[in-house]
Amino acid sequence: MKRCPVQLSKEVQEGQQAYTRWGLTYYRFFVLGFSNRLAWRCSTSRLLKMYDAYVSENHLDVGVGTGYYVANCRFPTGSPRLGLMDVNRNSLDYAAGAARRYEPEIHHCNVLEPLPDGVQEFDSISMNYLLHCLPGSLGEKSVVFDNLAPLLTRDGVLFGSTVVQDSRHNAIAKWLLKAYNERGHFHNSADTASGLERALRDRFDDVDVRRVGSVALFCARKPVKAARSTNGE
Ligand SMILES: C[S@@+](CC[C@H](N)C(=O)[O-])C[C@H]1O[C@@H](n2cnc3c(N)ncnc32)[C@H](O)[C@@H]1O
């Protein structure tokens, strides 16, 4: 297991502390079974479809939660290299259990901090429902893209989803957004799909952001630095 020094600010602590073993069981039933479809209007099967579209045989999942998506998506091979990265040990244990047939690598890290050297690159990196847990403005929390960039191969793909504010929310979504932000489980009261797109375009040449219900789904390729270095810039 790779470890980063994990020193957490109050807000980072709040964004991950709900994920106890019981919290993760609740998450599996409530978020994956109920709120994705009825509150956020972006079903778990829609999100799984995104994994099926982009996941590679050399994949890193960041902010793993229950590990549902990596345990259930269709990898292009039966024996992928799978990395799991999270700041919370419970999430890592739960997800590692769900995906145990792939013998995952475990990375215990706070993605808001620089990540350890010496980790081999991945061809795909996912971060599903991670950004809305992270404190700060979208500009500030986008440091995760900078931290993860060295772990992505030149032709690799970064993809994920996050609940944003600039969507039409139904009444359940409005209520959950308010409650989760008040409790510190979410820090997304200023997050927008357009802000996310800007943050990604600053860092990648090929970006797609689309809204499904209350959620922004994103996919980014061709890190700007890599593109520049091939042009000799
Ligand atoms: C909302 S869950 C998402 C779980 C899963 N990806 C899904 O979509 O079902 C957020 C996950 O991000 C992790 N997390 C929160 N803050 C983090 C941070 N600063 N660094 C790494 N992981 C973090 C939490 O521990 C939790 O496992």
PDB file of C-alpha atoms and ligand atoms in Angstrom, residues 12 15-16 19 27 32 63-65 69 86-88 91 109-111 128-130 133-134, ligand 1:
ATOM      1  CA  VAL A  12     -11.381  17.781   4.221  1.00  0.00           C
ATOM      2  CA  GLY A  15     -15.912  15.719   3.404  1.00  0.00           C
ATOM      3  CA  GLN A  16     -14.823  12.130   4.109  1.00  0.00           C
ATOM      4  CA  TYR A  19     -17.650   6.991   5.172  1.00  0.00           C
ATOM      5  CA  TYR A  27     -24.353   4.932   0.781  1.00  0.00           C
ATOM      6  CA  LEU A  32     -26.633   4.237  -5.417  1.00  0.00           C
ATOM      7  CA  GLY A  63     -12.536   8.680  -4.104  1.00  0.00           C
ATOM      8  CA  VAL A  64     -13.618   5.050  -4.157  1.00  0.00           C
ATOM      9  CA  GLY A  65     -16.549   4.930  -1.700  1.00  0.00           C
ATOM     10  CA  TYR A  69     -18.354   1.076 -10.154  1.00  0.00           C
ATOM     11  CA  ASP A  86      -8.799   7.517  -1.108  1.00  0.00           C
ATOM     12  CA  VAL A  87      -8.093   9.490   2.039  1.00  0.00           C
ATOM     13  CA  ASN A  88     -10.393   7.254   4.078  1.00  0.00           C
ATOM     14  CA  SER A  91     -13.590   3.404   1.872  1.00  0.00           C
ATOM     15  CA  CYS A 109      -3.829   9.663  -0.055  1.00  0.00           C
ATOM     16  CA  ASN A 110      -5.443  13.057   0.223  1.00  0.00           C
ATOM     17  CA  VAL A 111      -5.749  14.115  -3.430  1.00  0.00           C
ATOM     18  CA  ASN A 128     -16.884   9.908  -9.413  1.00  0.00           C
ATOM     19  CA  TYR A 129     -18.703  12.158  -6.920  1.00  0.00           C
ATOM     20  CA  LEU A 130     -15.386  13.257  -5.443  1.00  0.00           C
ATOM     21  CA  CYS A 133     -16.950  16.511  -1.350  1.00  0.00           C
ATOM     22  CA  LEU A 134     -13.795  18.613  -1.608  1.00  0.00           C
TER      23      LEU A 134
HETATM   24  C1  LIG B   1     -19.239  10.546  -2.344  1.00  0.00           C
HETATM   25  S1  LIG B   1     -18.024   9.280  -2.145  1.00  0.00           S
HETATM   26  C2  LIG B   1     -17.922   8.730  -3.825  1.00  0.00           C
HETATM   27  C3  LIG B   1     -17.822   7.236  -3.914  1.00  0.00           C
HETATM   28  C4  LIG B   1     -17.817   6.627  -5.306  1.00  0.00           C
HETATM   29  N1  LIG B   1     -16.830   7.205  -6.179  1.00  0.00           N
HETATM   30  C5  LIG B   1     -19.191   6.728  -5.914  1.00  0.00           C
HETATM   31  O1  LIG B   1     -19.367   7.515  -6.838  1.00  0.00           O
HETATM   32  O2  LIG B   1     -20.084   6.001  -5.475  1.00  0.00           O
HETATM   33  C6  LIG B   1     -16.550  10.262  -1.966  1.00  0.00           C
HETATM   34  C7  LIG B   1     -15.281   9.461  -1.668  1.00  0.00           C
HETATM   35  O3  LIG B   1     -14.204  10.402  -1.765  1.00  0.00           O
HETATM   36  C8  LIG B   1     -13.330  10.225  -0.651  1.00  0.00           C
HETATM   37  N2  LIG B   1     -12.654  11.502  -0.379  1.00  0.00           N
HETATM   38  C9  LIG B   1     -13.180  12.632   0.168  1.00  0.00           C
HETATM   39  N3  LIG B   1     -12.241  13.591   0.266  1.00  0.00           N
HETATM   40  C10 LIG B   1     -11.087  13.052  -0.247  1.00  0.00           C
HETATM   41  C11 LIG B   1      -9.756  13.549  -0.419  1.00  0.00           C
HETATM   42  N4  LIG B   1      -9.427  14.781  -0.038  1.00  0.00           N
HETATM   43  N5  LIG B   1      -8.816  12.732  -0.961  1.00  0.00           N
HETATM   44  C12 LIG B   1      -9.153  11.467  -1.353  1.00  0.00           C
HETATM   45  N6  LIG B   1     -10.393  10.931  -1.213  1.00  0.00           N
HETATM   46  C13 LIG B   1     -11.351  11.722  -0.675  1.00  0.00           C
HETATM   47  C14 LIG B   1     -14.246   9.776   0.491  1.00  0.00           C
HETATM   48  O4  LIG B   1     -13.526   9.120   1.499  1.00  0.00           O
HETATM   49  C15 LIG B   1     -15.223   8.859  -0.273  1.00  0.00           C
HETATM   50  O5  LIG B   1     -14.719   7.542  -0.340  1.00  0.00           O
END
